[in-house]
């Protein structure tokens, strides 16, 4: 595997960053997870745009233009002969000193890894998964805004550990007011009275790119889409529920906190959206090969 670091390509064994990088020392950096389907990078521009928004929010100067970054992502896929897979794009604050001060980090580092990913077992996609609400709440906007896709994922990791300890692979995170925010690595949707609903970004959800794609597909096929605040009660009484994420794609949810959702099987709206999403990935994206 060839890994891009700051303009050069390294073998997996030699692809290393400094122990003084503030990405490692403090989680000071940002990232994106991007998918390639059928030899195209899906929604590349959207991911790059979000990366630049995260960078702006943490006052990090990405040392490349958006165009150069997009070319580097495509080139990394090409060098790894990737047609279908997952790309991790990371920008760290760079090498500094042991103190917190980010001004000591003169050169942010850009890392691109193009690999494969399988987040959940195949049966989750066919039969649906069970998830639970966990005690760890989503970070406050005024503390660390959940819209920033930062390298500091401990909030999500703690929630994931709580889910794992309870025998589940994903967790619903509420915000400090008790409204549903999202899951540890996925956005959440429900179907209620035929409408597709997902928590508003202000509730503490990431501006999910799969979330946006699903909302666009749903609107185009005549579904009503809303972003109200949702409580656990709303989830329990939903007709259908599913999660979205670049890595996870669309995963049906059939049980929440011990309550069956709908009839306990992936519902018709979810199944239709899954098919429409995969159809879109066949025709859309930045070509990797000429
Ligand atoms: N929420 C969180 C916390 C995430 O980390 C992610 C990405 N894995 C998502 C939602 C889904 O976002 P996207 O569809 O852009 O991958």
PDB file of C-alpha atoms and ligand atoms in Angstrom:
ATOM      1  CA  UNK A   1       0.000   0.000   0.000  1.00  0.00           C
ATOM      2  CA  UNK A   2       1.244   3.489  -0.860  1.00  0.00           C
ATOM      3  CA  UNK A   3       0.473   6.214   1.657  1.00  0.00           C
ATOM      4  CA  UNK A   4       0.630   9.912   0.875  1.00  0.00           C
ATOM      5  CA  UNK A   5       2.354  12.128   3.446  1.00  0.00           C
ATOM      6  CA  UNK A   6       3.096  15.755   2.602  1.00  0.00           C
ATOM      7  CA  UNK A   7       3.541  15.295  -1.118  1.00  0.00           C
ATOM      8  CA  UNK A   8       5.449  11.982  -1.051  1.00  0.00           C
ATOM      9  CA  UNK A   9       4.328   8.362  -1.221  1.00  0.00           C
ATOM     10  CA  UNK A  10       5.568   5.846   1.340  1.00  0.00           C
ATOM     11  CA  UNK A  11       5.180   2.096   1.846  1.00  0.00           C
ATOM     12  CA  UNK A  12       2.942   1.081   4.726  1.00  0.00           C
ATOM     13  CA  UNK A  13       5.995   0.174   6.859  1.00  0.00           C
ATOM     14  CA  UNK A  14       7.749   3.490   6.358  1.00  0.00           C
ATOM     15  CA  UNK A  15       4.693   5.779   6.461  1.00  0.00           C
ATOM     16  CA  UNK A  16       5.280   7.458   9.834  1.00  0.00           C
ATOM     17  CA  UNK A  17       4.727  10.775  11.539  1.00  0.00           C
ATOM     18  CA  UNK A  18       6.603  12.397  14.413  1.00  0.00           C
ATOM     19  CA  UNK A  19       5.778  11.684  18.063  1.00  0.00           C
ATOM     20  CA  UNK A  20       5.822  15.495  18.428  1.00  0.00           C
ATOM     21  CA  UNK A  21       2.951  15.931  15.974  1.00  0.00           C
ATOM     22  CA  UNK A  22       0.116  17.696  17.783  1.00  0.00           C
ATOM     23  CA  UNK A  23      -2.333  15.430  15.998  1.00  0.00           C
ATOM     24  CA  UNK A  24      -0.944  12.643  18.191  1.00  0.00           C
ATOM     25  CA  UNK A  25      -0.162  14.657  21.318  1.00  0.00           C
ATOM     26  CA  UNK A  26      -3.474  16.547  21.487  1.00  0.00           C
ATOM     27  CA  UNK A  27      -5.822  15.266  18.791  1.00  0.00           C
ATOM     28  CA  UNK A  28      -5.177  18.635  17.172  1.00  0.00           C
ATOM     29  CA  UNK A  29      -6.188  18.099  13.576  1.00  0.00           C
ATOM     30  CA  UNK A  30      -9.070  17.190  11.301  1.00  0.00           C
ATOM     31  CA  UNK A  31     -10.044  14.361   8.975  1.00  0.00           C
ATOM     32  CA  UNK A  32     -12.403  12.995   6.365  1.00  0.00           C
ATOM     33  CA  UNK A  33     -13.543   9.493   5.498  1.00  0.00           C
ATOM     34  CA  UNK A  34     -14.358   9.172   1.802  1.00  0.00           C
ATOM     35  CA  UNK A  35     -15.529   6.214  -0.303  1.00  0.00           C
ATOM     36  CA  UNK A  36     -14.606   5.107  -3.791  1.00  0.00           C
ATOM     37  CA  UNK A  37     -17.161   3.132  -5.776  1.00  0.00           C
ATOM     38  CA  UNK A  38     -16.689   1.601  -9.215  1.00  0.00           C
ATOM     39  CA  UNK A  39     -13.478   3.528  -9.883  1.00  0.00           C
ATOM     40  CA  UNK A  40     -14.856   6.914  -8.813  1.00  0.00           C
ATOM     41  CA  UNK A  41     -14.384   8.925  -5.630  1.00  0.00           C
ATOM     42  CA  UNK A  42     -17.879   9.582  -4.307  1.00  0.00           C
ATOM     43  CA  UNK A  43     -18.764  13.162  -3.272  1.00  0.00           C
ATOM     44  CA  UNK A  44     -15.102  14.188  -3.232  1.00  0.00           C
ATOM     45  CA  UNK A  45     -15.759  17.915  -3.481  1.00  0.00           C
ATOM     46  CA  UNK A  46     -18.253  17.774  -0.593  1.00  0.00           C
ATOM     47  CA  UNK A  47     -15.686  16.031   1.628  1.00  0.00           C
ATOM     48  CA  UNK A  48     -12.953  18.517   0.705  1.00  0.00           C
ATOM     49  CA  UNK A  49     -15.314  21.428   1.373  1.00  0.00           C
ATOM     50  CA  UNK A  50     -16.174  20.013   4.804  1.00  0.00           C
ATOM     51  CA  UNK A  51     -12.480  19.497   5.559  1.00  0.00           C
ATOM     52  CA  UNK A  52     -11.812  23.165   4.798  1.00  0.00           C
ATOM     53  CA  UNK A  53     -14.742  24.166   7.042  1.00  0.00           C
ATOM     54  CA  UNK A  54     -13.319  22.057   9.887  1.00  0.00           C
ATOM     55  CA  UNK A  55      -9.901  23.658   9.265  1.00  0.00           C
ATOM     56  CA  UNK A  56     -11.376  27.140   9.425  1.00  0.00           C
ATOM     57  CA  UNK A  57     -13.139  26.360  12.673  1.00  0.00           C
ATOM     58  CA  UNK A  58      -9.886  25.273  14.358  1.00  0.00           C
ATOM     59  CA  UNK A  59      -7.707  27.956  12.677  1.00  0.00           C
ATOM     60  CA  UNK A  60      -5.639  25.415  10.778  1.00  0.00           C
ATOM     61  CA  UNK A  61      -4.146  26.436   7.444  1.00  0.00           C
ATOM     62  CA  UNK A  62      -4.278  23.456   5.111  1.00  0.00           C
ATOM     63  CA  UNK A  63      -1.039  23.799   3.120  1.00  0.00           C
ATOM     64  CA  UNK A  64      -2.690  22.926  -0.214  1.00  0.00           C
ATOM     65  CA  UNK A  65      -5.525  24.223  -2.342  1.00  0.00           C
ATOM     66  CA  UNK A  66      -8.774  22.270  -2.516  1.00  0.00           C
ATOM     67  CA  UNK A  67      -7.956  21.379  -6.158  1.00  0.00           C
ATOM     68  CA  UNK A  68      -4.483  20.054  -5.271  1.00  0.00           C
ATOM     69  CA  UNK A  69      -5.949  18.054  -2.401  1.00  0.00           C
ATOM     70  CA  UNK A  70      -8.586  16.494  -4.655  1.00  0.00           C
ATOM     71  CA  UNK A  71      -5.864  15.550  -7.165  1.00  0.00           C
ATOM     72  CA  UNK A  72      -3.761  14.004  -4.373  1.00  0.00           C
ATOM     73  CA  UNK A  73      -6.740  11.907  -3.197  1.00  0.00           C
ATOM     74  CA  UNK A  74      -7.397  10.634  -6.717  1.00  0.00           C
ATOM     75  CA  UNK A  75      -3.672   9.957  -7.305  1.00  0.00           C
ATOM     76  CA  UNK A  76      -3.401   8.000  -4.034  1.00  0.00           C
ATOM     77  CA  UNK A  77      -6.321   5.818  -5.144  1.00  0.00           C
ATOM     78  CA  UNK A  78      -4.664   5.313  -8.541  1.00  0.00           C
ATOM     79  CA  UNK A  79      -1.323   4.294  -7.042  1.00  0.00           C
ATOM     80  CA  UNK A  80      -3.115   1.758  -4.866  1.00  0.00           C
ATOM     81  CA  UNK A  81      -5.209   0.490  -7.818  1.00  0.00           C
ATOM     82  CA  UNK A  82      -8.295   1.194  -5.740  1.00  0.00           C
ATOM     83  CA  UNK A  83     -11.690   0.921  -7.434  1.00  0.00           C
ATOM     84  CA  UNK A  84     -13.892   0.298  -4.392  1.00  0.00           C
ATOM     85  CA  UNK A  85     -12.664   1.271  -0.970  1.00  0.00           C
ATOM     86  CA  UNK A  86     -12.279   3.866   1.694  1.00  0.00           C
ATOM     87  CA  UNK A  87      -9.974   6.884   1.815  1.00  0.00           C
ATOM     88  CA  UNK A  88      -8.843   8.492   5.052  1.00  0.00           C
ATOM     89  CA  UNK A  89      -7.684  12.070   4.634  1.00  0.00           C
ATOM     90  CA  UNK A  90      -6.030  13.571   7.720  1.00  0.00           C
ATOM     91  CA  UNK A  91      -4.577  17.011   8.340  1.00  0.00           C
ATOM     92  CA  UNK A  92      -2.667  17.383  11.598  1.00  0.00           C
ATOM     93  CA  UNK A  93      -1.419  20.581  13.196  1.00  0.00           C
ATOM     94  CA  UNK A  94       2.086  19.231  12.546  1.00  0.00           C
ATOM     95  CA  UNK A  95       5.260  18.912  14.581  1.00  0.00           C
ATOM     96  CA  UNK A  96       5.457  21.158  17.646  1.00  0.00           C
ATOM     97  CA  UNK A  97       6.778  21.030  21.169  1.00  0.00           C
ATOM     98  CA  UNK A  98       5.402  19.257  24.234  1.00  0.00           C
ATOM     99  CA  UNK A  99       3.408  22.356  25.175  1.00  0.00           C
ATOM    100  CA  UNK A 100      -0.127  22.936  23.884  1.00  0.00           C
ATOM    101  CA  UNK A 101       0.702  26.035  21.888  1.00  0.00           C
ATOM    102  CA  UNK A 102      -0.323  25.425  18.254  1.00  0.00           C
ATOM    103  CA  UNK A 103       1.777  28.423  17.138  1.00  0.00           C
ATOM    104  CA  UNK A 104       4.837  26.237  17.638  1.00  0.00           C
ATOM    105  CA  UNK A 105       3.574  23.926  14.877  1.00  0.00           C
ATOM    106  CA  UNK A 106       4.817  25.535  11.702  1.00  0.00           C
ATOM    107  CA  UNK A 107       3.873  22.908   9.098  1.00  0.00           C
ATOM    108  CA  UNK A 108       0.554  21.060   9.159  1.00  0.00           C
ATOM    109  CA  UNK A 109       0.816  17.526   7.745  1.00  0.00           C
ATOM    110  CA  UNK A 110      -1.465  16.038   5.105  1.00  0.00           C
ATOM    111  CA  UNK A 111      -1.903  12.250   5.111  1.00  0.00           C
ATOM    112  CA  UNK A 112      -3.953  10.174   2.656  1.00  0.00           C
ATOM    113  CA  UNK A 113      -4.592   6.431   3.107  1.00  0.00           C
ATOM    114  CA  UNK A 114      -6.583   4.497   0.499  1.00  0.00           C
ATOM    115  CA  UNK A 115      -7.709   1.107   1.773  1.00  0.00           C
ATOM    116  CA  UNK A 116     -10.728  -1.174   2.286  1.00  0.00           C
ATOM    117  CA  UNK A 117     -13.294  -0.917   5.056  1.00  0.00           C
ATOM    118  CA  UNK A 118     -16.013  -3.158   6.480  1.00  0.00           C
ATOM    119  CA  UNK A 119     -17.638  -1.424   9.413  1.00  0.00           C
ATOM    120  CA  UNK A 120     -20.442  -3.828  10.177  1.00  0.00           C
ATOM    121  CA  UNK A 121     -21.101  -7.504   9.381  1.00  0.00           C
ATOM    122  CA  UNK A 122     -23.190  -8.147   6.240  1.00  0.00           C
ATOM    123  CA  UNK A 123     -26.156  -9.495   8.260  1.00  0.00           C
ATOM    124  CA  UNK A 124     -26.757  -6.026   9.765  1.00  0.00           C
ATOM    125  CA  UNK A 125     -27.527  -4.767   6.269  1.00  0.00           C
ATOM    126  CA  UNK A 126     -29.985  -7.582   5.593  1.00  0.00           C
ATOM    127  CA  UNK A 127     -31.643  -8.018   8.984  1.00  0.00           C
ATOM    128  CA  UNK A 128     -30.992  -4.665  10.650  1.00  0.00           C
ATOM    129  CA  UNK A 129     -29.034  -3.848  13.782  1.00  0.00           C
ATOM    130  CA  UNK A 130     -29.822  -3.239  17.410  1.00  0.00           C
ATOM    131  CA  UNK A 131     -28.581  -0.022  19.008  1.00  0.00           C
ATOM    132  CA  UNK A 132     -28.885   1.625  22.413  1.00  0.00           C
ATOM    133  CA  UNK A 133     -28.784   5.072  23.941  1.00  0.00           C
ATOM    134  CA  UNK A 134     -25.677   5.613  26.055  1.00  0.00           C
ATOM    135  CA  UNK A 135     -24.966   7.938  29.015  1.00  0.00           C
ATOM    136  CA  UNK A 136     -22.161   9.923  27.342  1.00  0.00           C
ATOM    137  CA  UNK A 137     -23.801  12.989  25.780  1.00  0.00           C
ATOM    138  CA  UNK A 138     -22.657  14.701  22.593  1.00  0.00           C
ATOM    139  CA  UNK A 139     -20.228  17.601  23.091  1.00  0.00           C
ATOM    140  CA  UNK A 140     -21.783  21.027  23.508  1.00  0.00           C
ATOM    141  CA  UNK A 141     -21.450  23.483  20.618  1.00  0.00           C
ATOM    142  CA  UNK A 142     -19.881  25.848  23.074  1.00  0.00           C
ATOM    143  CA  UNK A 143     -17.277  23.255  24.124  1.00  0.00           C
ATOM    144  CA  UNK A 144     -16.202  21.383  20.985  1.00  0.00           C
ATOM    145  CA  UNK A 145     -18.660  21.857  18.147  1.00  0.00           C
ATOM    146  CA  UNK A 146     -19.757  18.433  16.838  1.00  0.00           C
ATOM    147  CA  UNK A 147     -19.719  19.885  13.301  1.00  0.00           C
ATOM    148  CA  UNK A 148     -15.918  19.942  13.432  1.00  0.00           C
ATOM    149  CA  UNK A 149     -14.624  16.593  12.197  1.00  0.00           C
ATOM    150  CA  UNK A 150     -11.602  16.768  14.446  1.00  0.00           C
ATOM    151  CA  UNK A 151      -9.030  14.137  15.404  1.00  0.00           C
ATOM    152  CA  UNK A 152     -10.370  14.388  18.931  1.00  0.00           C
ATOM    153  CA  UNK A 153     -13.000  11.621  18.833  1.00  0.00           C
ATOM    154  CA  UNK A 154     -12.947  10.663  22.510  1.00  0.00           C
ATOM    155  CA  UNK A 155     -16.534  11.822  23.021  1.00  0.00           C
ATOM    156  CA  UNK A 156     -17.642   9.337  20.355  1.00  0.00           C
ATOM    157  CA  UNK A 157     -15.221   6.619  21.476  1.00  0.00           C
ATOM    158  CA  UNK A 158     -16.538   6.706  25.054  1.00  0.00           C
ATOM    159  CA  UNK A 159     -20.069   6.313  23.726  1.00  0.00           C
ATOM    160  CA  UNK A 160     -18.921   3.448  21.489  1.00  0.00           C
ATOM    161  CA  UNK A 161     -17.300   1.666  24.455  1.00  0.00           C
ATOM    162  CA  UNK A 162     -20.568   1.992  26.378  1.00  0.00           C
ATOM    163  CA  UNK A 163     -22.448   0.470  23.434  1.00  0.00           C
ATOM    164  CA  UNK A 164     -19.899  -2.343  23.061  1.00  0.00           C
ATOM    165  CA  UNK A 165     -20.097  -3.113  26.789  1.00  0.00           C
ATOM    166  CA  UNK A 166     -23.842  -3.536  26.359  1.00  0.00           C
ATOM    167  CA  UNK A 167     -23.339  -5.878  23.396  1.00  0.00           C
ATOM    168  CA  UNK A 168     -24.195  -3.334  20.679  1.00  0.00           C
ATOM    169  CA  UNK A 169     -22.038  -1.996  17.850  1.00  0.00           C
ATOM    170  CA  UNK A 170     -23.432   1.509  17.673  1.00  0.00           C
ATOM    171  CA  UNK A 171     -24.824   4.005  20.180  1.00  0.00           C
ATOM    172  CA  UNK A 172     -27.361   6.793  20.059  1.00  0.00           C
ATOM    173  CA  UNK A 173     -25.919   9.940  21.585  1.00  0.00           C
ATOM    174  CA  UNK A 174     -28.261  12.521  23.066  1.00  0.00           C
ATOM    175  CA  UNK A 175     -27.287  16.154  23.469  1.00  0.00           C
ATOM    176  CA  UNK A 176     -27.167  17.923  26.823  1.00  0.00           C
ATOM    177  CA  UNK A 177     -30.880  18.798  26.471  1.00  0.00           C
ATOM    178  CA  UNK A 178     -31.831  15.166  25.967  1.00  0.00           C
ATOM    179  CA  UNK A 179     -32.632  15.396  22.247  1.00  0.00           C
ATOM    180  CA  UNK A 180     -31.215  12.825  19.846  1.00  0.00           C
ATOM    181  CA  UNK A 181     -28.005  14.105  18.229  1.00  0.00           C
ATOM    182  CA  UNK A 182     -26.583  11.212  16.193  1.00  0.00           C
ATOM    183  CA  UNK A 183     -24.626   7.984  16.616  1.00  0.00           C
ATOM    184  CA  UNK A 184     -20.901   7.671  17.325  1.00  0.00           C
ATOM    185  CA  UNK A 185     -19.940   7.524  13.653  1.00  0.00           C
ATOM    186  CA  UNK A 186     -23.256   7.782  11.806  1.00  0.00           C
ATOM    187  CA  UNK A 187     -26.250  10.079  11.426  1.00  0.00           C
ATOM    188  CA  UNK A 188     -29.684   8.740  12.336  1.00  0.00           C
ATOM    189  CA  UNK A 189     -32.987   8.800  10.416  1.00  0.00           C
ATOM    190  CA  UNK A 190     -36.497   7.644  11.230  1.00  0.00           C
ATOM    191  CA  UNK A 191     -39.610   7.206   9.121  1.00  0.00           C
ATOM    192  CA  UNK A 192     -42.737   8.455  10.858  1.00  0.00           C
ATOM    193  CA  UNK A 193     -46.181   8.672   9.228  1.00  0.00           C
ATOM    194  CA  UNK A 194     -44.447   8.305   5.875  1.00  0.00           C
ATOM    195  CA  UNK A 195     -42.097  11.249   6.498  1.00  0.00           C
ATOM    196  CA  UNK A 196     -38.318  10.982   6.692  1.00  0.00           C
ATOM    197  CA  UNK A 197     -36.988  12.716   9.807  1.00  0.00           C
ATOM    198  CA  UNK A 198     -33.471  13.326  11.078  1.00  0.00           C
ATOM    199  CA  UNK A 199     -32.188  15.487  13.955  1.00  0.00           C
ATOM    200  CA  UNK A 200     -31.224  19.046  12.995  1.00  0.00           C
ATOM    201  CA  UNK A 201     -27.524  19.889  12.859  1.00  0.00           C
ATOM    202  CA  UNK A 202     -28.126  22.212  15.816  1.00  0.00           C
ATOM    203  CA  UNK A 203     -28.934  19.134  17.937  1.00  0.00           C
ATOM    204  CA  UNK A 204     -25.279  18.082  17.697  1.00  0.00           C
ATOM    205  CA  UNK A 205     -25.137  16.064  14.480  1.00  0.00           C
ATOM    206  CA  UNK A 206     -22.227  16.119  12.060  1.00  0.00           C
ATOM    207  CA  UNK A 207     -23.058  17.686   8.675  1.00  0.00           C
ATOM    208  CA  UNK A 208     -23.084  14.167   7.281  1.00  0.00           C
ATOM    209  CA  UNK A 209     -22.489  13.872   3.564  1.00  0.00           C
ATOM    210  CA  UNK A 210     -24.399  10.587   3.332  1.00  0.00           C
ATOM    211  CA  UNK A 211     -27.159  12.295   5.355  1.00  0.00           C
ATOM    212  CA  UNK A 212     -27.353  15.020   2.707  1.00  0.00           C
ATOM    213  CA  UNK A 213     -27.320  12.530  -0.188  1.00  0.00           C
ATOM    214  CA  UNK A 214     -30.130  10.517   1.424  1.00  0.00           C
ATOM    215  CA  UNK A 215     -32.210  13.655   2.010  1.00  0.00           C
ATOM    216  CA  UNK A 216     -31.754  14.680  -1.635  1.00  0.00           C
ATOM    217  CA  UNK A 217     -32.687  11.205  -2.919  1.00  0.00           C
ATOM    218  CA  UNK A 218     -35.735  11.141  -0.645  1.00  0.00           C
ATOM    219  CA  UNK A 219     -36.929  14.593  -1.730  1.00  0.00           C
ATOM    220  CA  UNK A 220     -36.426  13.732  -5.402  1.00  0.00           C
ATOM    221  CA  UNK A 221     -38.567  10.616  -4.994  1.00  0.00           C
ATOM    222  CA  UNK A 222     -41.403  12.597  -3.433  1.00  0.00           C
ATOM    223  CA  UNK A 223     -40.816  11.847   0.260  1.00  0.00           C
ATOM    224  CA  UNK A 224     -41.392  14.591   2.768  1.00  0.00           C
ATOM    225  CA  UNK A 225     -38.191  15.305   4.728  1.00  0.00           C
ATOM    226  CA  UNK A 226     -37.955  17.110   8.072  1.00  0.00           C
ATOM    227  CA  UNK A 227     -35.312  18.014  10.650  1.00  0.00           C
ATOM    228  CA  UNK A 228     -37.189  18.371  13.945  1.00  0.00           C
ATOM    229  CA  UNK A 229     -35.735  17.800  17.375  1.00  0.00           C
ATOM    230  CA  UNK A 230     -36.319  14.140  18.195  1.00  0.00           C
ATOM    231  CA  UNK A 231     -36.614  12.406  21.546  1.00  0.00           C
ATOM    232  CA  UNK A 232     -36.106   8.723  22.359  1.00  0.00           C
ATOM    233  CA  UNK A 233     -39.934   8.411  22.436  1.00  0.00           C
ATOM    234  CA  UNK A 234     -39.998   9.470  18.759  1.00  0.00           C
ATOM    235  CA  UNK A 235     -37.447   6.785  17.916  1.00  0.00           C
ATOM    236  CA  UNK A 236     -39.321   4.046  19.810  1.00  0.00           C
ATOM    237  CA  UNK A 237     -42.513   4.873  17.925  1.00  0.00           C
ATOM    238  CA  UNK A 238     -40.949   5.216  14.487  1.00  0.00           C
ATOM    239  CA  UNK A 239     -42.084   2.974  11.645  1.00  0.00           C
ATOM    240  CA  UNK A 240     -38.496   2.611  10.444  1.00  0.00           C
ATOM    241  CA  UNK A 241     -35.030   3.700  11.501  1.00  0.00           C
ATOM    242  CA  UNK A 242     -31.653   3.627   9.767  1.00  0.00           C
ATOM    243  CA  UNK A 243     -28.167   5.077  10.106  1.00  0.00           C
ATOM    244  CA  UNK A 244     -26.065   6.806   7.469  1.00  0.00           C
ATOM    245  CA  UNK A 245     -22.332   7.326   7.131  1.00  0.00           C
ATOM    246  CA  UNK A 246     -19.639   7.108   4.496  1.00  0.00           C
ATOM    247  CA  UNK A 247     -18.138   3.992   6.060  1.00  0.00           C
ATOM    248  CA  UNK A 248     -21.419   2.459   7.231  1.00  0.00           C
ATOM    249  CA  UNK A 249     -23.458   3.508   4.149  1.00  0.00           C
ATOM    250  CA  UNK A 250     -27.155   2.911   5.059  1.00  0.00           C
ATOM    251  CA  UNK A 251     -27.791   0.448   7.891  1.00  0.00           C
ATOM    252  CA  UNK A 252     -31.327  -0.497   8.981  1.00  0.00           C
ATOM    253  CA  UNK A 253     -32.013  -0.350  12.739  1.00  0.00           C
ATOM    254  CA  UNK A 254     -34.617  -2.769  14.071  1.00  0.00           C
ATOM    255  CA  UNK A 255     -34.266  -2.454  17.849  1.00  0.00           C
ATOM    256  CA  UNK A 256     -33.555   0.544  20.083  1.00  0.00           C
ATOM    257  CA  UNK A 257     -33.123   0.276  23.852  1.00  0.00           C
ATOM    258  CA  UNK A 258     -34.954  -3.069  23.792  1.00  0.00           C
ATOM    259  CA  UNK A 259     -37.952  -1.768  21.763  1.00  0.00           C
ATOM    260  CA  UNK A 260     -38.657  -3.278  18.346  1.00  0.00           C
ATOM    261  CA  UNK A 261     -38.854  -0.666  15.626  1.00  0.00           C
ATOM    262  CA  UNK A 262     -41.844  -1.198  13.325  1.00  0.00           C
ATOM    263  CA  UNK A 263     -42.204  -4.927  12.781  1.00  0.00           C
ATOM    264  CA  UNK A 264     -38.557  -5.556  13.684  1.00  0.00           C
ATOM    265  CA  UNK A 265     -37.453  -5.875  10.066  1.00  0.00           C
ATOM    266  CA  UNK A 266     -35.886  -3.326   7.688  1.00  0.00           C
ATOM    267  CA  UNK A 267     -38.793  -1.295   6.303  1.00  0.00           C
ATOM    268  CA  UNK A 268     -39.787  -0.485   2.703  1.00  0.00           C
ATOM    269  CA  UNK A 269     -38.639   3.166   2.760  1.00  0.00           C
ATOM    270  CA  UNK A 270     -35.227   2.153   4.110  1.00  0.00           C
ATOM    271  CA  UNK A 271     -34.850  -0.592   1.513  1.00  0.00           C
ATOM    272  CA  UNK A 272     -35.820   1.768  -1.306  1.00  0.00           C
ATOM    273  CA  UNK A 273     -33.348   4.432  -0.143  1.00  0.00           C
ATOM    274  CA  UNK A 274     -30.565   1.821   0.138  1.00  0.00           C
ATOM    275  CA  UNK A 275     -31.165   0.796  -3.489  1.00  0.00           C
ATOM    276  CA  UNK A 276     -31.316   4.397  -4.684  1.00  0.00           C
ATOM    277  CA  UNK A 277     -28.107   5.239  -2.819  1.00  0.00           C
ATOM    278  CA  UNK A 278     -26.229   2.335  -4.402  1.00  0.00           C
ATOM    279  CA  UNK A 279     -27.604   3.222  -7.834  1.00  0.00           C
ATOM    280  CA  UNK A 280     -26.203   6.739  -7.410  1.00  0.00           C
ATOM    281  CA  UNK A 281     -22.756   5.441  -6.460  1.00  0.00           C
ATOM    282  CA  UNK A 282     -22.611   3.615  -9.821  1.00  0.00           C
ATOM    283  CA  UNK A 283     -22.821   6.777 -11.874  1.00  0.00           C
ATOM    284  CA  UNK A 284     -21.585   9.627  -9.713  1.00  0.00           C
ATOM    285  CA  UNK A 285     -18.106  10.632  -8.522  1.00  0.00           C
ATOM    286  CA  UNK A 286     -14.662  11.845  -9.549  1.00  0.00           C
ATOM    287  CA  UNK A 287     -13.128   9.308 -11.977  1.00  0.00           C
ATOM    288  CA  UNK A 288      -9.879   7.746 -10.715  1.00  0.00           C
ATOM    289  CA  UNK A 289      -8.861   6.240 -14.074  1.00  0.00           C
ATOM    290  CA  UNK A 290      -9.095   7.794 -17.558  1.00  0.00           C
TER     291      UNK A 290
HETATM  292  N1  LIG B   1     -21.481  11.440  12.571  1.00  0.00           N
HETATM  293  C1  LIG B   1     -20.219  11.223  12.958  1.00  0.00           C
HETATM  294  C2  LIG B   1     -19.844  11.503  14.376  1.00  0.00           C
HETATM  295  C3  LIG B   1     -19.271  10.738  12.055  1.00  0.00           C
HETATM  296  O1  LIG B   1     -18.006  10.526  12.442  1.00  0.00           O
HETATM  297  C4  LIG B   1     -19.667  10.476  10.718  1.00  0.00           C
HETATM  298  C5  LIG B   1     -18.667   9.975   9.708  1.00  0.00           C
HETATM  299  N2  LIG B   1     -18.218   8.677  10.002  1.00  0.00           N
HETATM  300  C6  LIG B   1     -21.006  10.685  10.365  1.00  0.00           C
HETATM  301  C7  LIG B   1     -21.874  11.191  11.313  1.00  0.00           C
HETATM  302  C8  LIG B   1     -21.481  10.424   8.973  1.00  0.00           C
HETATM  303  O2  LIG B   1     -20.989  11.411   8.104  1.00  0.00           O
HETATM  304  P1  LIG B   1     -20.679  11.121   6.574  1.00  0.00           P
HETATM  305  O3  LIG B   1     -21.951  10.655   5.970  1.00  0.00           O
HETATM  306  O4  LIG B   1     -20.245  12.438   6.031  1.00  0.00           O
HETATM  307  O5  LIG B   1     -19.623  10.097   6.521  1.00  0.00           O
END
